[in-house]
Each structure stands twice: as C-alpha cells, then as structure tokens.
Amino acid sequence: MNSSADSRLKYGLLALLLFGTEVLIALYLHDRIIRPYIGDLLVVILIYCCVKAVINAPVFATAMGVLLFAYAVEILQYFRVVDLLGLGHSKLARVIIGSSFEWMDMLAYTLGIGLVLILERLAERSK
C-alpha cells in the first residue's frame, strides 16, 4: 500500500470510530452538553474524515469545505428546511438534517474544525 492509500485507510477507520461514537451518543446520552455540543463538534470531524478517506485533498481546503457545509446545514435548519421539504414527520430526516438552529452549534462546528487543524498540524510535524 502506498502512503496515500494508508492515509485514506487511516481516515476511513477514524470515520468508522467517530460514527460509532455518534450513534452511541444519540442512543444513550440525553444530556445538555455531550449530545448537543460534543456531538456537533465530533460530527464535523467525522465528515472531514469521510472526505479525506475518499479523496486526497489539502487539509485546510477540506476543513474549510466541511465547515462551510456544516454552517449551511445549520442555516437551513433556521429556515426549517425539513418542514419545507415535507419531511417533518420523518424522525430520521429530523435527526440527520436537524430541525432547530442554534448559534452554539456553529461554535461547536468551528471548534471541531479548529481541533482538526491542530491535530493535522501536529501529525505533520511528527513526520
């Protein structure tokens, strides 16, 4: 396996681990901090890892793309896109897309991508 394939495998495994963590949080935690905020912080890291598992894109560009995507989804929640699409009755749609806008979610996404950038820089320096 070459370095690029090794890197994609690493990101794929991290994505699976994060996905499992997100599922466990969704199923078993019903608190006021971990589920709403740590879950949002982790979801942007999950999306980042999914993208990096598929394509070998630059770190900063990928991170900013994921952050803009997360912001866009949150803004769509402000406009109640789930209801506008006629999916308000679907629990799955409400969980995946979300149904309520919160500024704290935007902060959680930003902190998650900030963490990605810090970890990527530390990983680069250790090579």
PDB file of C-alpha atoms in Angstrom:
ATOM      1  CA  MET A   1       0.000   0.000   0.000  1.00  0.00           C
ATOM      2  CA  ASN A   2       1.276   3.476  -0.794  1.00  0.00           C
ATOM      3  CA  SER A   3       1.236   6.455   1.528  1.00  0.00           C
ATOM      4  CA  SER A   4      -1.959   7.885   0.028  1.00  0.00           C
ATOM      5  CA  ALA A   5      -3.806   4.585   0.449  1.00  0.00           C
ATOM      6  CA  ASP A   6      -2.507   4.274   4.020  1.00  0.00           C
ATOM      7  CA  SER A   7      -3.730   7.776   4.745  1.00  0.00           C
ATOM      8  CA  ARG A   8      -7.184   7.097   3.279  1.00  0.00           C
ATOM      9  CA  LEU A   9      -7.425   3.876   5.318  1.00  0.00           C
ATOM     10  CA  LYS A  10      -6.491   5.793   8.482  1.00  0.00           C
ATOM     11  CA  TYR A  11      -9.181   8.390   7.830  1.00  0.00           C
ATOM     12  CA  GLY A  12     -11.711   5.680   6.983  1.00  0.00           C
ATOM     13  CA  LEU A  13     -11.057   3.880  10.258  1.00  0.00           C
ATOM     14  CA  LEU A  14     -11.290   7.149  12.186  1.00  0.00           C
ATOM     15  CA  ALA A  15     -14.590   7.891  10.427  1.00  0.00           C
ATOM     16  CA  LEU A  16     -15.973   4.489  11.468  1.00  0.00           C
ATOM     17  CA  LEU A  17     -14.868   5.061  15.058  1.00  0.00           C
ATOM     18  CA  LEU A  18     -16.445   8.523  15.113  1.00  0.00           C
ATOM     19  CA  PHE A  19     -19.641   7.237  13.506  1.00  0.00           C
ATOM     20  CA  GLY A  20     -19.922   4.553  16.192  1.00  0.00           C
ATOM     21  CA  THR A  21     -19.333   7.191  18.856  1.00  0.00           C
ATOM     22  CA  GLU A  22     -22.031   9.434  17.363  1.00  0.00           C
ATOM     23  CA  VAL A  23     -24.507   6.535  17.299  1.00  0.00           C
ATOM     24  CA  LEU A  24     -23.776   5.693  20.934  1.00  0.00           C
ATOM     25  CA  ILE A  25     -24.209   9.343  21.910  1.00  0.00           C
ATOM     26  CA  ALA A  26     -27.513   9.540  20.022  1.00  0.00           C
ATOM     27  CA  LEU A  27     -28.855   6.320  21.534  1.00  0.00           C
ATOM     28  CA  TYR A  28     -27.701   6.561  25.126  1.00  0.00           C
ATOM     29  CA  LEU A  29     -26.934  10.146  26.085  1.00  0.00           C
ATOM     30  CA  HIS A  30     -29.727  12.587  26.667  1.00  0.00           C
ATOM     31  CA  ASP A  31     -27.858  15.314  28.486  1.00  0.00           C
ATOM     32  CA  ARG A  32     -27.410  19.034  27.923  1.00  0.00           C
ATOM     33  CA  ILE A  33     -23.735  19.104  26.891  1.00  0.00           C
ATOM     34  CA  ILE A  34     -22.355  15.944  25.290  1.00  0.00           C
ATOM     35  CA  ARG A  35     -25.220  15.091  22.970  1.00  0.00           C
ATOM     36  CA  PRO A  36     -25.934  18.563  21.619  1.00  0.00           C
ATOM     37  CA  TYR A  37     -22.474  20.147  21.617  1.00  0.00           C
ATOM     38  CA  ILE A  38     -19.804  17.444  21.712  1.00  0.00           C
ATOM     39  CA  GLY A  39     -21.887  15.532  19.156  1.00  0.00           C
ATOM     40  CA  ASP A  40     -21.793  18.585  16.864  1.00  0.00           C
ATOM     41  CA  LEU A  41     -18.075  19.044  17.422  1.00  0.00           C
ATOM     42  CA  LEU A  42     -17.496  15.387  16.542  1.00  0.00           C
ATOM     43  CA  VAL A  43     -19.784  15.378  13.501  1.00  0.00           C
ATOM     44  CA  VAL A  44     -17.613  17.851  11.581  1.00  0.00           C
ATOM     45  CA  ILE A  45     -14.563  15.727  12.391  1.00  0.00           C
ATOM     46  CA  LEU A  46     -16.496  12.681  11.156  1.00  0.00           C
ATOM     47  CA  ILE A  47     -17.388  14.426   7.887  1.00  0.00           C
ATOM     48  CA  TYR A  48     -13.798  15.607   7.480  1.00  0.00           C
ATOM     49  CA  CYS A  49     -12.505  12.046   7.948  1.00  0.00           C
ATOM     50  CA  CYS A  50     -15.070  10.716   5.456  1.00  0.00           C
ATOM     51  CA  VAL A  51     -13.943  13.221   2.832  1.00  0.00           C
ATOM     52  CA  LYS A  52     -10.251  12.510   3.451  1.00  0.00           C
ATOM     53  CA  ALA A  53     -10.936   8.758   3.263  1.00  0.00           C
ATOM     54  CA  VAL A  54     -12.255   9.204  -0.278  1.00  0.00           C
ATOM     55  CA  ILE A  55     -10.100  11.960  -1.751  1.00  0.00           C
ATOM     56  CA  ASN A  56      -6.582  13.178  -1.122  1.00  0.00           C
ATOM     57  CA  ALA A  57      -7.417  16.869  -0.790  1.00  0.00           C
ATOM     58  CA  PRO A  58      -5.423  19.532   1.042  1.00  0.00           C
ATOM     59  CA  VAL A  59      -6.088  19.698   4.770  1.00  0.00           C
ATOM     60  CA  PHE A  60      -7.086  23.366   5.004  1.00  0.00           C
ATOM     61  CA  ALA A  61      -9.330  23.321   1.936  1.00  0.00           C
ATOM     62  CA  THR A  62     -11.067  20.162   3.130  1.00  0.00           C
ATOM     63  CA  ALA A  63     -11.528  21.553   6.632  1.00  0.00           C
ATOM     64  CA  MET A  64     -12.976  24.822   5.337  1.00  0.00           C
ATOM     65  CA  GLY A  65     -15.274  22.973   2.930  1.00  0.00           C
ATOM     66  CA  VAL A  66     -16.600  20.812   5.762  1.00  0.00           C
ATOM     67  CA  LEU A  67     -17.063  23.852   7.996  1.00  0.00           C
ATOM     68  CA  LEU A  68     -18.970  25.741   5.294  1.00  0.00           C
ATOM     69  CA  PHE A  69     -21.127  22.648   4.687  1.00  0.00           C
ATOM     70  CA  ALA A  70     -21.927  22.418   8.420  1.00  0.00           C
ATOM     71  CA  TYR A  71     -22.762  26.120   8.539  1.00  0.00           C
ATOM     72  CA  ALA A  72     -25.022  25.736   5.500  1.00  0.00           C
ATOM     73  CA  VAL A  73     -26.907  22.847   7.098  1.00  0.00           C
ATOM     74  CA  GLU A  74     -27.339  24.865  10.289  1.00  0.00           C
ATOM     75  CA  ILE A  75     -28.648  27.848   8.327  1.00  0.00           C
ATOM     76  CA  LEU A  76     -31.089  25.537   6.535  1.00  0.00           C
ATOM     77  CA  GLN A  77     -32.299  24.487   9.980  1.00  0.00           C
ATOM     78  CA  TYR A  78     -33.028  28.137  10.718  1.00  0.00           C
ATOM     79  CA  PHE A  79     -35.353  28.143   7.696  1.00  0.00           C
ATOM     80  CA  ARG A  80     -36.875  24.799   8.797  1.00  0.00           C
ATOM     81  CA  VAL A  81     -35.873  23.021   5.610  1.00  0.00           C
ATOM     82  CA  VAL A  82     -37.079  19.660   6.952  1.00  0.00           C
ATOM     83  CA  ASP A  83     -40.626  21.004   7.111  1.00  0.00           C
ATOM     84  CA  LEU A  84     -40.277  22.847   3.792  1.00  0.00           C
ATOM     85  CA  LEU A  85     -39.279  19.559   2.138  1.00  0.00           C
ATOM     86  CA  GLY A  86     -42.289  17.822   3.665  1.00  0.00           C
ATOM     87  CA  LEU A  87     -40.079  15.606   5.844  1.00  0.00           C
ATOM     88  CA  GLY A  88     -41.209  16.968   9.197  1.00  0.00           C
ATOM     89  CA  HIS A  89     -42.867  13.648  10.013  1.00  0.00           C
ATOM     90  CA  SER A  90     -39.619  11.699   9.444  1.00  0.00           C
ATOM     91  CA  LYS A  91     -37.625  11.188  12.620  1.00  0.00           C
ATOM     92  CA  LEU A  92     -34.621  10.127  10.534  1.00  0.00           C
ATOM     93  CA  ALA A  93     -34.730  13.326   8.459  1.00  0.00           C
ATOM     94  CA  ARG A  94     -35.066  15.432  11.588  1.00  0.00           C
ATOM     95  CA  VAL A  95     -32.030  13.706  13.139  1.00  0.00           C
ATOM     96  CA  ILE A  96     -29.817  13.824  10.041  1.00  0.00           C
ATOM     97  CA  ILE A  97     -30.699  17.317   8.815  1.00  0.00           C
ATOM     98  CA  GLY A  98     -31.728  18.760  12.146  1.00  0.00           C
ATOM     99  CA  SER A  99     -34.729  20.857  12.935  1.00  0.00           C
ATOM    100  CA  SER A 100     -33.572  23.774  15.066  1.00  0.00           C
ATOM    101  CA  PHE A 101     -30.975  26.477  14.579  1.00  0.00           C
ATOM    102  CA  GLU A 102     -28.584  27.308  17.417  1.00  0.00           C
ATOM    103  CA  TRP A 103     -25.618  29.646  17.440  1.00  0.00           C
ATOM    104  CA  MET A 104     -23.867  27.273  19.846  1.00  0.00           C
ATOM    105  CA  ASP A 105     -23.933  24.616  17.125  1.00  0.00           C
ATOM    106  CA  MET A 106     -22.000  26.988  14.859  1.00  0.00           C
ATOM    107  CA  LEU A 107     -19.444  27.398  17.638  1.00  0.00           C
ATOM    108  CA  ALA A 108     -19.215  23.614  18.119  1.00  0.00           C
ATOM    109  CA  TYR A 109     -18.587  23.146  14.373  1.00  0.00           C
ATOM    110  CA  THR A 110     -15.909  25.823  14.429  1.00  0.00           C
ATOM    111  CA  LEU A 111     -14.194  24.275  17.448  1.00  0.00           C
ATOM    112  CA  GLY A 112     -14.343  20.836  15.817  1.00  0.00           C
ATOM    113  CA  ILE A 113     -12.644  22.076  12.659  1.00  0.00           C
ATOM    114  CA  GLY A 114     -10.156  24.007  14.780  1.00  0.00           C
ATOM    115  CA  LEU A 115      -9.309  20.747  16.528  1.00  0.00           C
ATOM    116  CA  VAL A 116      -8.882  19.043  13.140  1.00  0.00           C
ATOM    117  CA  LEU A 117      -6.439  21.724  12.007  1.00  0.00           C
ATOM    118  CA  ILE A 118      -4.440  21.486  15.238  1.00  0.00           C
ATOM    119  CA  LEU A 119      -4.266  17.687  15.081  1.00  0.00           C
ATOM    120  CA  GLU A 120      -3.321  17.722  11.403  1.00  0.00           C
ATOM    121  CA  ARG A 121      -0.514  20.225  12.078  1.00  0.00           C
ATOM    122  CA  LEU A 122       0.775  18.123  14.984  1.00  0.00           C
ATOM    123  CA  ALA A 123       0.676  14.997  12.808  1.00  0.00           C
ATOM    124  CA  GLU A 124       2.571  16.782  10.033  1.00  0.00           C
ATOM    125  CA  ARG A 125       5.247  17.983  12.450  1.00  0.00           C
ATOM    126  CA  SER A 126       5.745  14.482  13.873  1.00  0.00           C
ATOM    127  CA  LYS A 127       6.607  13.079  10.411  1.00  0.00           C
TER     128      LYS A 127
END
